[in-house]
Short mmCIF file of C-alpha atoms and ligand atoms in Angstrom, two decimals:
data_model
loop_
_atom_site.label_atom_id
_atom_site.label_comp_id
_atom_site.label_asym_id
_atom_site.label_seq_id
_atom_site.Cartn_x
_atom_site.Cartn_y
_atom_site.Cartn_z
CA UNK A 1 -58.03 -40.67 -26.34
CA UNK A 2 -59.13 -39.44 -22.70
CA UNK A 3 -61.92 -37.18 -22.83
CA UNK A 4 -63.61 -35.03 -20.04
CA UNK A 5 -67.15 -35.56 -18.77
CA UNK A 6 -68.93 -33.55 -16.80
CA UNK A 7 -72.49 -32.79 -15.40
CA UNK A 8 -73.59 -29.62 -14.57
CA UNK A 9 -75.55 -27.95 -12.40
CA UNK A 10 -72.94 -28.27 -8.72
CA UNK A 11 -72.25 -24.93 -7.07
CA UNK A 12 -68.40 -25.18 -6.26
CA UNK A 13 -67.29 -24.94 -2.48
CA UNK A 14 -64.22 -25.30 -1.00
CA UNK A 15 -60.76 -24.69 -1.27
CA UNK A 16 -58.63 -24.86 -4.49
CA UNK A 17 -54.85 -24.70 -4.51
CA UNK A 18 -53.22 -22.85 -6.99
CA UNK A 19 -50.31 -24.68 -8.91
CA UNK A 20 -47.05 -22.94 -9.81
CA UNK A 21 -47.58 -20.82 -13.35
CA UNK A 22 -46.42 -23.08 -16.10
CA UNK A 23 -45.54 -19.78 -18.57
CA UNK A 24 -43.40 -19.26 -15.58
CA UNK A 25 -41.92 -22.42 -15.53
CA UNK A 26 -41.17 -23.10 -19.11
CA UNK A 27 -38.78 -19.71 -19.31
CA UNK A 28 -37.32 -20.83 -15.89
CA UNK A 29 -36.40 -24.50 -16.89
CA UNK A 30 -34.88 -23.07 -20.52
CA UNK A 31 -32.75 -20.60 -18.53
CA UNK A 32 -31.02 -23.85 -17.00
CA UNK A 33 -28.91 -23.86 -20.24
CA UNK A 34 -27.11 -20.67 -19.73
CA UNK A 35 -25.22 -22.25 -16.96
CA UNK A 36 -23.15 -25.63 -16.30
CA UNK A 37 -23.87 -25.28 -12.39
CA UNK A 38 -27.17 -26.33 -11.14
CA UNK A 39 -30.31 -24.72 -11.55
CA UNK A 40 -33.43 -25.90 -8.55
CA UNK A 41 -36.92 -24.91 -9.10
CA UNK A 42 -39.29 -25.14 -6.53
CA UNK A 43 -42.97 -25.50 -6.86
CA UNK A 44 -42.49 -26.86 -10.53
CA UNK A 45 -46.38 -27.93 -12.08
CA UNK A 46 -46.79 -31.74 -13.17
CA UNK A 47 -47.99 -30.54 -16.61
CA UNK A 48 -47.32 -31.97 -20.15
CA UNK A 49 -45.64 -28.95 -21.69
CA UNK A 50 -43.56 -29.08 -18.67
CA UNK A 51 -42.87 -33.06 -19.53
CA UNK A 52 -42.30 -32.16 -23.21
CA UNK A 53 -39.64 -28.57 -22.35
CA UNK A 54 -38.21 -31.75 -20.06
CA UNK A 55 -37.53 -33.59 -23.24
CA UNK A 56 -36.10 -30.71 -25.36
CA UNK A 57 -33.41 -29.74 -22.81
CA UNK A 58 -32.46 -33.65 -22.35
CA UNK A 59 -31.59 -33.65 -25.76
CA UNK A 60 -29.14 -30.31 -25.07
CA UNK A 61 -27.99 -32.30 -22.43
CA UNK A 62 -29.74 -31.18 -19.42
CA UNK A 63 -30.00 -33.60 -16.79
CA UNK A 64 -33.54 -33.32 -15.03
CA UNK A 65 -33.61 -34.61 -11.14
CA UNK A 66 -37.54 -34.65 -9.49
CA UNK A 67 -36.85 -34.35 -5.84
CA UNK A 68 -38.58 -37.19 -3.99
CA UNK A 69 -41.36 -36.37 -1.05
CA UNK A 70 -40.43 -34.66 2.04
CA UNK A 71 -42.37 -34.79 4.97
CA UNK A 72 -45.09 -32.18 5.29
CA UNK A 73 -45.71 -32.01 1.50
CA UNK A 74 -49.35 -32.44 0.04
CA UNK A 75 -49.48 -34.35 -3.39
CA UNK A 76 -50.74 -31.23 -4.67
CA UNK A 77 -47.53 -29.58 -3.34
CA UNK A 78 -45.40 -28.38 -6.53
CA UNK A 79 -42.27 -30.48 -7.77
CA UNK A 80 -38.68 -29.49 -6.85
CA UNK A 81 -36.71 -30.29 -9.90
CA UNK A 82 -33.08 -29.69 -10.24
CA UNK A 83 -31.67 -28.89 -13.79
CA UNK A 84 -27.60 -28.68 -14.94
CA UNK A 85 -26.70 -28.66 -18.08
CA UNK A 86 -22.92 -29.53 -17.34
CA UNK A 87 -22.00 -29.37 -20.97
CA UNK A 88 -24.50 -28.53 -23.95
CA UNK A 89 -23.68 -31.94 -25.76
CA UNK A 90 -26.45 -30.88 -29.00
CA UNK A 91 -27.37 -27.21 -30.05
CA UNK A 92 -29.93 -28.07 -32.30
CA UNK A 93 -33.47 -28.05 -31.43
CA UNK A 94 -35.44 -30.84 -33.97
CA UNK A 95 -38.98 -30.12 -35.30
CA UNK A 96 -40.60 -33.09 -34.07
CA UNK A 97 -39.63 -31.46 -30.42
CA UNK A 98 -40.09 -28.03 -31.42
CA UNK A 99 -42.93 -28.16 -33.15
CA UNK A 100 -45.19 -29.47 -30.35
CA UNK A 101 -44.86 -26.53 -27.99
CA UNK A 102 -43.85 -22.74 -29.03
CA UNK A 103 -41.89 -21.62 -26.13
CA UNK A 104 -39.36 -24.87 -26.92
CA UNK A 105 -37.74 -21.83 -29.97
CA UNK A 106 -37.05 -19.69 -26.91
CA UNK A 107 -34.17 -21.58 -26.47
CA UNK A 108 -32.21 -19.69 -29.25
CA UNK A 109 -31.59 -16.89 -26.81
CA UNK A 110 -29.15 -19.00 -24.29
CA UNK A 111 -27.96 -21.45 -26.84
CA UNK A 112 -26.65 -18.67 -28.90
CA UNK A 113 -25.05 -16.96 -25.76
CA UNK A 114 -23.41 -20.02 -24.11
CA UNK A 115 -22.50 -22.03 -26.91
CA UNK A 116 -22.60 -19.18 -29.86
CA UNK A 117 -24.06 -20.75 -32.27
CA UNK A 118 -27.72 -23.21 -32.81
CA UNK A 119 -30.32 -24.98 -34.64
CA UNK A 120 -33.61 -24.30 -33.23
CA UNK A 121 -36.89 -25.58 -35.87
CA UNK A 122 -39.27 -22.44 -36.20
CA UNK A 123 -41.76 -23.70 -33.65
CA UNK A 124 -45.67 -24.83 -33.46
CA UNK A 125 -47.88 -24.19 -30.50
CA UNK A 126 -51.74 -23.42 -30.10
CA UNK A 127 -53.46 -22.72 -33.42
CA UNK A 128 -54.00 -18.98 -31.90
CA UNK A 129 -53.01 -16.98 -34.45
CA UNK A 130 -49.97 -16.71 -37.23
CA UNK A 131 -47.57 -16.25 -34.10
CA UNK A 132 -43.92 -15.25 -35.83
CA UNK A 133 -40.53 -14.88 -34.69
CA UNK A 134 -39.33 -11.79 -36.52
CA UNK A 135 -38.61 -10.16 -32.71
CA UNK A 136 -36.52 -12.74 -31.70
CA UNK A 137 -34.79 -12.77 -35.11
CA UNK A 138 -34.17 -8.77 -35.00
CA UNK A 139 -33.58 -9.00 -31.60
CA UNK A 140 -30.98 -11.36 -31.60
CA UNK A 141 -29.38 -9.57 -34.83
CA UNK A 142 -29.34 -6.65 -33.17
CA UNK A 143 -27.36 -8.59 -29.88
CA UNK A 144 -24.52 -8.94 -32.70
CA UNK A 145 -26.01 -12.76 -34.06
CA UNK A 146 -26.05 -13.86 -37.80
CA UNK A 147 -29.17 -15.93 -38.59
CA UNK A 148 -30.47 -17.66 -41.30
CA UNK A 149 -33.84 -19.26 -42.06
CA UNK A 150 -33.06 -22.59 -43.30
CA UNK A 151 -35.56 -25.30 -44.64
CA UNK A 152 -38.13 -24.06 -41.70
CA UNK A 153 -34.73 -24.01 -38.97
CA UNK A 154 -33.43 -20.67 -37.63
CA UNK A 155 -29.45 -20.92 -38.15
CA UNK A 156 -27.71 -18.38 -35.50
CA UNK A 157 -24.32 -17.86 -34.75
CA UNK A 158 -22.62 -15.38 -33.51
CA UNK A 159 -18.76 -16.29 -33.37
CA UNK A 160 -17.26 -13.75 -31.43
CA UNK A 161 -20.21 -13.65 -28.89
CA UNK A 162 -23.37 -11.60 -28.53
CA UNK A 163 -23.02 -7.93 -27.90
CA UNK A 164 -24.67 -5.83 -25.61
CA UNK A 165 -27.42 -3.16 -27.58
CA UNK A 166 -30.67 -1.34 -27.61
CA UNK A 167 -33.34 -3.22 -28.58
CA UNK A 168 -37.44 -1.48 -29.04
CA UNK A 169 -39.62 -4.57 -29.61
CA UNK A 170 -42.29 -3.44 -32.01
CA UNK A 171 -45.14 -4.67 -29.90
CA UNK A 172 -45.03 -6.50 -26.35
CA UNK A 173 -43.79 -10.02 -26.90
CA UNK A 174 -43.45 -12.30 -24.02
CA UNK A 175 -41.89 -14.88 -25.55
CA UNK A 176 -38.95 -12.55 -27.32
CA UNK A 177 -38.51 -10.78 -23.95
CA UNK A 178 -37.80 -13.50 -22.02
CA UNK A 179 -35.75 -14.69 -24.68
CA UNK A 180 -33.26 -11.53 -25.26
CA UNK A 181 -33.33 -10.84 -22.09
CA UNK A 182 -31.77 -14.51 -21.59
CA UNK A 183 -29.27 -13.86 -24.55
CA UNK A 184 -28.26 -10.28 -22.79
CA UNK A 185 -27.04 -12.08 -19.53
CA UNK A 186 -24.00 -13.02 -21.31
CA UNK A 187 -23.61 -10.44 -24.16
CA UNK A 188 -20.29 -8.19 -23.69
CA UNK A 189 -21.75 -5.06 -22.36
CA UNK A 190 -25.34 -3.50 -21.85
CA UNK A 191 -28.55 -4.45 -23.55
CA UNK A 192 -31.45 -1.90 -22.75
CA UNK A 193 -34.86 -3.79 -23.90
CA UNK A 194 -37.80 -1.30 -25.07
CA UNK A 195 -41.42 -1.90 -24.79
CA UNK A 196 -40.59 -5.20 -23.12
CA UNK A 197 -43.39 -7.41 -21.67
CA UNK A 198 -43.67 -6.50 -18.41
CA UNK A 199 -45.68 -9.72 -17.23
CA UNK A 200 -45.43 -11.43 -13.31
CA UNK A 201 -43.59 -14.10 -15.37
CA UNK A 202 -40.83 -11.92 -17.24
CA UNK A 203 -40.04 -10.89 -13.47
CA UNK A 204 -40.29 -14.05 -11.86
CA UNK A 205 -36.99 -15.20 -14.72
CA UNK A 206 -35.62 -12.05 -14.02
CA UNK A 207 -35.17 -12.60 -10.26
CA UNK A 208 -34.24 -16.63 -10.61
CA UNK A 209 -31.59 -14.90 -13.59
CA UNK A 210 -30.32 -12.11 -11.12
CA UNK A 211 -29.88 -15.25 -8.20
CA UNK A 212 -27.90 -16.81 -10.87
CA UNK A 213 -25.43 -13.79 -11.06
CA UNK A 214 -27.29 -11.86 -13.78
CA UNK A 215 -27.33 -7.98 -13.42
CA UNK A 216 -30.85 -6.91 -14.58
CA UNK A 217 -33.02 -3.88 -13.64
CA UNK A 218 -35.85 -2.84 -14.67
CA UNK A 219 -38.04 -5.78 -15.06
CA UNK A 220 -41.93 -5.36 -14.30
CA UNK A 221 -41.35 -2.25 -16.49
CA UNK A 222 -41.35 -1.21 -20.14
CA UNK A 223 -37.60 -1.06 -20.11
CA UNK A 224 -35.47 -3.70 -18.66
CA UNK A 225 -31.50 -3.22 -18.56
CA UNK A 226 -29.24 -6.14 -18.68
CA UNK A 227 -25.39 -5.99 -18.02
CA UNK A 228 -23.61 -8.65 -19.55
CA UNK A 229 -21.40 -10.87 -17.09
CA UNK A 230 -19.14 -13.70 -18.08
CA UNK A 231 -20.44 -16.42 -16.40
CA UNK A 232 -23.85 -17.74 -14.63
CA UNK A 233 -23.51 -20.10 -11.43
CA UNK A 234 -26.07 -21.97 -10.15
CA UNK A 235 -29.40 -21.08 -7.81
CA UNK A 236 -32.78 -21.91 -6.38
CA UNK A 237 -36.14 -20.44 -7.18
CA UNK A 238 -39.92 -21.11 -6.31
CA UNK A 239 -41.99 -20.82 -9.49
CA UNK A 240 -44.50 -17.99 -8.90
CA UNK A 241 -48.60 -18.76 -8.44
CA UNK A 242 -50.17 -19.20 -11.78
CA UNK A 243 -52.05 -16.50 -12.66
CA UNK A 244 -54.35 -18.12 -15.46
CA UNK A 245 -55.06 -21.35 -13.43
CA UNK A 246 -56.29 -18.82 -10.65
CA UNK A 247 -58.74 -16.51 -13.06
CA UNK A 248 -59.97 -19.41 -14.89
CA UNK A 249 -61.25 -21.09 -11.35
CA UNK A 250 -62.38 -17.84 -10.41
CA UNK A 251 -64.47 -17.77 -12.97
CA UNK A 252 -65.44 -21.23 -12.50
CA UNK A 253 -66.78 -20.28 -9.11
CA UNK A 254 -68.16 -17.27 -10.61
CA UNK A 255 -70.34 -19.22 -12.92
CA UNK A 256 -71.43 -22.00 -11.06
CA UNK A 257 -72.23 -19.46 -7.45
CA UNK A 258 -70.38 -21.27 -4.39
CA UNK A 259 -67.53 -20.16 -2.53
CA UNK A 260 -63.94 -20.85 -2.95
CA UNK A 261 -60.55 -20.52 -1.03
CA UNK A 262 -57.89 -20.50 -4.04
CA UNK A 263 -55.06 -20.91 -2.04
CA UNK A 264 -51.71 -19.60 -2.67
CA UNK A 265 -52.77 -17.56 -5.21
CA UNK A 266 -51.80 -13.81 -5.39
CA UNK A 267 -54.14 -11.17 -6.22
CA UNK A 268 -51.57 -8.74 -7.70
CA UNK A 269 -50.99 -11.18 -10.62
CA UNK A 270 -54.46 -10.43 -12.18
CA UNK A 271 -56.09 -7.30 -10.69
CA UNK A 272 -57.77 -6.28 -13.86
CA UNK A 273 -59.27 -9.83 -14.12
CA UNK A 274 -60.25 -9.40 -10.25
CA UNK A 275 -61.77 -5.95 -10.93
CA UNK A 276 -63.57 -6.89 -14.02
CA UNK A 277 -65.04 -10.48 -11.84
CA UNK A 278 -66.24 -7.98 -8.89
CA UNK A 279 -67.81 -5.61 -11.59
CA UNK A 280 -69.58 -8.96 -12.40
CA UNK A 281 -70.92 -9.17 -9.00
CA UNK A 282 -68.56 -11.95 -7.54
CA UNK A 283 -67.49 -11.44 -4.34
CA UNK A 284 -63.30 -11.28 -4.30
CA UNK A 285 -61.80 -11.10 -1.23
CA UNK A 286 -57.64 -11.00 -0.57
CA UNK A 287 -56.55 -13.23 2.48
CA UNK A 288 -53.57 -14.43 3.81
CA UNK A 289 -53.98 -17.50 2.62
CA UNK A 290 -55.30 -16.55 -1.02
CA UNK A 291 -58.22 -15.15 -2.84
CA UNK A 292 -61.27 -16.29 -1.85
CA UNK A 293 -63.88 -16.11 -4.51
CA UNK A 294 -68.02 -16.29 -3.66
CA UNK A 295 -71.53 -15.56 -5.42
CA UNK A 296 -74.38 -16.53 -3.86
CA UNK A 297 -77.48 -16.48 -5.24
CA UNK A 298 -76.85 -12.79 -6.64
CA UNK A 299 -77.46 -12.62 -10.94
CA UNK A 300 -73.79 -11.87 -12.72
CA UNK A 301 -73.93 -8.61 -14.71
CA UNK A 302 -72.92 -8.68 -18.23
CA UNK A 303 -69.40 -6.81 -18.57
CA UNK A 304 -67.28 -5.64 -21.52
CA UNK A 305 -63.83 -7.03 -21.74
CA UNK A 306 -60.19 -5.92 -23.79
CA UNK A 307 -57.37 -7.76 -23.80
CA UNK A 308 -54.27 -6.01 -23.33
CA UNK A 309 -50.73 -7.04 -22.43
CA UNK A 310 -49.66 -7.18 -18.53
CA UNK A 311 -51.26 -5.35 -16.49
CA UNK A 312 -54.57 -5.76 -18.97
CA UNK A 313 -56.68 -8.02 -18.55
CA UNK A 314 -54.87 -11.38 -19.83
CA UNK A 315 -55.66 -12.99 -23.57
CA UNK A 316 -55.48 -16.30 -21.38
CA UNK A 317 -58.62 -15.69 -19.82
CA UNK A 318 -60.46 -14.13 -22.49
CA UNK A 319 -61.70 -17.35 -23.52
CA UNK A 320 -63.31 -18.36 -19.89
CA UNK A 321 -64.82 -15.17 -19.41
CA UNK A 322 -66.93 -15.65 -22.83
CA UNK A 323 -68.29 -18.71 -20.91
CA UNK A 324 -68.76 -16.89 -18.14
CA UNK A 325 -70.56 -13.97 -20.12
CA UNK A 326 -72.78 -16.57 -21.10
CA UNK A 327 -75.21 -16.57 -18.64
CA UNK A 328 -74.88 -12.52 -17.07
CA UNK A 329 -77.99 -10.68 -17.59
CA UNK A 330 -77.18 -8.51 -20.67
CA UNK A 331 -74.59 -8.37 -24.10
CA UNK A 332 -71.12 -8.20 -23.29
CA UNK A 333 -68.80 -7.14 -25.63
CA UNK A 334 -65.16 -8.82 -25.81
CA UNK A 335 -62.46 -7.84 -27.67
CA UNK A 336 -59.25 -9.73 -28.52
CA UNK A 337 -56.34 -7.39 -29.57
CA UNK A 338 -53.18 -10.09 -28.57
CA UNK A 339 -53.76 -12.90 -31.23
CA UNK A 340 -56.34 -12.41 -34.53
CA UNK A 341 -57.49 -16.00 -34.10
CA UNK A 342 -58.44 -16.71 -30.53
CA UNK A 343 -61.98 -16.99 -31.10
CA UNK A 344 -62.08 -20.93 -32.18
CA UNK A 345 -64.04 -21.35 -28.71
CA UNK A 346 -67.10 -19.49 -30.22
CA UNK A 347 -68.61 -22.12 -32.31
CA UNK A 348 -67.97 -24.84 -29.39
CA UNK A 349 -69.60 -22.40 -26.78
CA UNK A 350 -72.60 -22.20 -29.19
CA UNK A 351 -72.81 -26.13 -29.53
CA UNK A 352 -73.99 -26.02 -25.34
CA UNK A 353 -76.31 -23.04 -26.76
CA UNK A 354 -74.61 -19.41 -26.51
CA UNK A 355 -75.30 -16.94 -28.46
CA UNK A 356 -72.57 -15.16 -29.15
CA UNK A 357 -71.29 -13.38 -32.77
CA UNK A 358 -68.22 -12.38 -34.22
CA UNK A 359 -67.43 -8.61 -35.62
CA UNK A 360 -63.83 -8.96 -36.31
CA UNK A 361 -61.55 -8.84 -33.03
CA UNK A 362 -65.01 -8.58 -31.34
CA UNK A 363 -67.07 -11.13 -29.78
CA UNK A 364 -70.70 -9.91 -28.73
CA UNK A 365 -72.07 -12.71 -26.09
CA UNK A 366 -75.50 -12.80 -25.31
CA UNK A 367 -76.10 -13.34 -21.72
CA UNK A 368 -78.82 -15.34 -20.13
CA UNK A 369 -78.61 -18.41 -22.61
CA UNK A 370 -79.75 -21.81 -20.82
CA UNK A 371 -76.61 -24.21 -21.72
CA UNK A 372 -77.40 -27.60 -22.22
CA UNK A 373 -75.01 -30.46 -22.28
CA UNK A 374 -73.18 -31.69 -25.67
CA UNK A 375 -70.00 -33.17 -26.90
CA UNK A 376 -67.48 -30.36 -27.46
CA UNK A 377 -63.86 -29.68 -28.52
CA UNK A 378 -61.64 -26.95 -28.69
CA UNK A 379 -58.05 -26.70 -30.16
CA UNK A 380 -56.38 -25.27 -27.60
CA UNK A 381 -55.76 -25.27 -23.94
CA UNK A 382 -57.46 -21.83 -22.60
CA UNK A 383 -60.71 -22.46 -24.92
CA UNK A 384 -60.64 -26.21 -23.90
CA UNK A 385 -61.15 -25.39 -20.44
CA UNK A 386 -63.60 -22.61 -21.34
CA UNK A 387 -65.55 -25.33 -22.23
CA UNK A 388 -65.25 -27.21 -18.83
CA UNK A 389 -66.80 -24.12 -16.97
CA UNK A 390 -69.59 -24.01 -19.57
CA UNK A 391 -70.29 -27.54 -18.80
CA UNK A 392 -70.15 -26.79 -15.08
CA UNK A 393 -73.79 -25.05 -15.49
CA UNK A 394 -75.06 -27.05 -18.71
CA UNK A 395 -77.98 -29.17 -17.92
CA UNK A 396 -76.98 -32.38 -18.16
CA UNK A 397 -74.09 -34.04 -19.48
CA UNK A 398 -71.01 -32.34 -21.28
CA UNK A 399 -67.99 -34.00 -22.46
CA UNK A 400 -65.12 -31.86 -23.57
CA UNK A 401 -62.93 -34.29 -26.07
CA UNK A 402 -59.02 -33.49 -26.48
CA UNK A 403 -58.48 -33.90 -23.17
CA UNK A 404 -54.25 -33.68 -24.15
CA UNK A 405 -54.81 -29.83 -24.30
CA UNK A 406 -56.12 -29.01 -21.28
CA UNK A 407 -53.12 -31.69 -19.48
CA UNK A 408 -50.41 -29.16 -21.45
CA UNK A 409 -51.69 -26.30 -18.88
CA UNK A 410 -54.06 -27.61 -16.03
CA UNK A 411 -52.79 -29.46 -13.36
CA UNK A 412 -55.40 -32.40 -11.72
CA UNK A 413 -57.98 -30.14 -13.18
CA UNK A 414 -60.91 -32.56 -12.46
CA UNK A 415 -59.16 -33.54 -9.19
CA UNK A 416 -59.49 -29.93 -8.08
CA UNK A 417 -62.66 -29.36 -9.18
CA UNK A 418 -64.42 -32.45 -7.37
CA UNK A 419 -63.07 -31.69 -4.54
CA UNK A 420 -65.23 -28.83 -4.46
CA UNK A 421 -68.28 -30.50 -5.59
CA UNK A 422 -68.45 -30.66 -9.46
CA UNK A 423 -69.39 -34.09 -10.99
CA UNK A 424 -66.46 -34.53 -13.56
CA UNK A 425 -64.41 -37.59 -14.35
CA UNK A 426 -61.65 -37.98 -16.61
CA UNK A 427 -62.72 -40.96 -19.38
CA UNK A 428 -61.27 -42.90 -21.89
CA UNK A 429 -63.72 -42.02 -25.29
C1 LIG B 501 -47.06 -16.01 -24.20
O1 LIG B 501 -46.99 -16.44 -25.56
C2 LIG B 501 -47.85 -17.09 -23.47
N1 LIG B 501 -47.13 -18.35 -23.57
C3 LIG B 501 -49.24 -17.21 -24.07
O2 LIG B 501 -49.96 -18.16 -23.31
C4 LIG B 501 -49.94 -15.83 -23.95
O3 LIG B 501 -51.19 -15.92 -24.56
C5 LIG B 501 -49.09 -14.77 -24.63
O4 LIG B 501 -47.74 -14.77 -24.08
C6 LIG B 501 -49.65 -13.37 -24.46
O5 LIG B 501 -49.77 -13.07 -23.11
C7 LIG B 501 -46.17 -18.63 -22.71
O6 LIG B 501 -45.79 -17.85 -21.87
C8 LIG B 501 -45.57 -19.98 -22.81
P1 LIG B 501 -46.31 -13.07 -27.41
P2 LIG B 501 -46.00 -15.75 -26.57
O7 LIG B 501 -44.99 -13.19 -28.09
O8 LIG B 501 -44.81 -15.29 -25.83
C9 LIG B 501 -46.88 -11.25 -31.82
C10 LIG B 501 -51.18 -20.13 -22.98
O9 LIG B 501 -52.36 -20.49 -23.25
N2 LIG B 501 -45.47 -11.56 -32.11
O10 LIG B 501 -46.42 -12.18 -26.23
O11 LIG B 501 -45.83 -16.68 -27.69
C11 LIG B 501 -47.74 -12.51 -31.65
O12 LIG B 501 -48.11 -13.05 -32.87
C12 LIG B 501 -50.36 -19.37 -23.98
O13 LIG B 501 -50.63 -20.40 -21.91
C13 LIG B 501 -44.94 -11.15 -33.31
O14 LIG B 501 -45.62 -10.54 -34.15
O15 LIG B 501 -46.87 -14.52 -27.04
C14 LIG B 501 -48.88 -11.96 -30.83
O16 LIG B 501 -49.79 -11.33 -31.65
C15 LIG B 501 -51.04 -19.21 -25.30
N3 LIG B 501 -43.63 -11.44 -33.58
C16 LIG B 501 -48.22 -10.92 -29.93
O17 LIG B 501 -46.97 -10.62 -30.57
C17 LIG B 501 -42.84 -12.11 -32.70
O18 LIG B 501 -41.65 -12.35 -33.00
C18 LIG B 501 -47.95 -11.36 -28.50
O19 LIG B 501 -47.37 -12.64 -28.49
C19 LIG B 501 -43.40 -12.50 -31.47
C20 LIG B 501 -44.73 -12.22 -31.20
#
């Protein structure tokens, strides 16, 4: 199995392009099913869950197009996929698909409004936290469905079609607002959605849903309002900047002092994660042509963190900014209130010498620790490329093993990062 090795001590200069936002991408390429036209997204990331989504909407019968090169485009450019699912041939969804990626069980909310009735395994996914479904099951009930858990399957129907309703999630899902607010497209009447998720990528499926004939308002809000129609058609839509990809090399830069053009990426996608890097002492600056990211020489100050759903500061970079807190002068306090288990990066961290402990939900990090190099491993993406900007300032040599996680979300991570000077090679342990 491929592992990552790295040695550290490289500032990072350059310029970084930012890839299109795979959470973005995965909710875009499901919402192909709720149509039999075609469906082309732009600036699609070469990533594995995008590979493996690929796989669980071939076997609904999506067919999957990659757009060859066209003149002017970078290898780093995004894909342009097209997507039709002419006919929904299967409406189950297996484990052994399911299973490997979470956001594959979002697919109950179209399959149950186009076809009325599905299969879908209860899903897998990072080992994060306990992660259930009971939104998307009440949610879906309350859209007029009948569903059964069967021998670890959810069984929906709903024969006469979903029905427009009101609908107050319990706490800010992403994955069961995308996923109603799919199903609502073609209930009979209106759906109003209540302490929805209001993150960039809920608004980026909103708009590619509303230029495939949906009638939403509202999203980028608490309270989104869909108005059934009968029928999708077919459109085009660039996947928006990725948000995560852009903090986590900010922070990369951040760590290892440099200066860095990430380019493409939008500033307005992660403002408290900006605010909270400046309060560091890293320079941000917005350009036209990105955020460029800089610390030279100056010390990082230690900073306390929450997560919080959109427009908090993101769970997905809570991780990377424990590595970051690492080395500011000072204790910085970070707590975790989206998942109870997204701390798993803690005991690698300390294997490259932090010093960080655990009070519940709260991490206290230790700033100023000297990392040193070591063999590492984390079991899931965001902590797995914590890692990679620890190693990026431990003496000597790191190698981060389980390489397959950081592929499901990164995009030519090492690629990127040697072009701006880090010494980090992909090998095979
Ligand atoms: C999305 O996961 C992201 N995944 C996650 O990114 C991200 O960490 C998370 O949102 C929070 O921002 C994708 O977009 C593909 P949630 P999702 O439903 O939708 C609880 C990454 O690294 N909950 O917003 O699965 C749940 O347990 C990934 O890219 C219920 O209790 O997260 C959690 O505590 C990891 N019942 C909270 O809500 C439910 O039915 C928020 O989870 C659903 C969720």
């Amino acid at each position: 199995m491929d592992a990552i090795r790295i040695v550290g001590g490289a500032q990072l200069n350059g310029t970084i392009p930012i890839s299109g936002a795979k959470n973005a991408a995965l909710p875009l390429m499901i919402a192909s099913l709720l149509t039999d036209e075609e469906l082309i997204l732009e600036n699609l990331p070469r990533l594995r869950d995008v590979q493996q989504l690929q796989q669980i909407l071939s076997n609904h019968g999506v067919s999957y197009m990659i757009e060859g090169k066209r003149p002017g485009m970078d290898s780093m450019d995004g894909q342009i996929v097209r997507l039709q699912a002419r006919e929904i041939i299967d409406t189950r969804a297996p484990y052994d698909l399911v299973s490997k990626m979470r956001a594959s069980f979002w697919v109950i909310g179209p399959l149950l409004a186009r076809m009325k009735e599905c299969r879908v395994s209860l899903p897998g996914g990072c080992a994060i936290g306990t992660r259930p479904v009971d939104f998307f099951i009440d949610g879906l009930k309350a859209l007029g469905a009948e569903i059964d858990i069967e021998r670890g399957y959810a069984v929906a129907s709903a024969p006469e079609g979903l029905k427009g309703a009101e609908y107050e999630f319990s706490k800010v899902s992403v994955g069961a607002t995308h996923t109603l607010m799919m199903a609502a497209t073609l209930a009979k009447g209106t759906t109003v959605l209540k302490n929805s998720a209001r993150e960039p990528e809920v608004t980026d499926l909103a708009n590619c849903l509303i230029a495939m004939g949906a009638n939403i308002s509202g999203a980028g809000t608490d309270t989104i309002t869909i108005e059934g129609v009968e029928k999708l058609h077919g459109a085009r839509h660039s996947v928006l900047p990725d948000r995560i990809e852009t903090g986590t090399y900010a922070m990369a830069v951040a760590m290892t002092g440099g200066d860095v053009l990430l380019k493409g990426a939008r500033a307005d996608l992660l403002q408290a994660a900006l605010d909270v890097l400046e309060q560091t002492g890293t320079g941000i600056e917005v350009t036209n042509e990105g955020i460029r990211v800089s610390r030279n020489g100056s010390a990082l100050k230690a900073v306390d963190v929450t997560t919080d759903p959109f427009p908090g500061f993101p769970t997905d970079l809570q991780a990377q900014f424990m590595a970051l807190m690492t080395r500011a002068e000072g204790t910085s306090t970070i707590t975790e209130t989206i998942f109870e288990n997204r701390f798993m990066h803690v005991q690698e961290l300390a294997r490259l010498g932090a010093s960080i402990s655990l009070d519940g939900q709260k991490a206290h990090v230790e700033g100023g620790s000297e990392l040193k190099g070591a063999q590492v491993m984390a079991t899931d993406l965001r902590a797995s490329v914590s890692l990679v900007i620890a190693g990026l300032v431990a003496e000597g040599e790191t190698k981060v093993n389980r390489v397959y996680h950081l592929d499901r979300g990164f995009e030519r991570l090492e690629d990127k990062l040697t072009a701006c000077g880090a010494t980090i090679e992909r090998i095979s342990a």
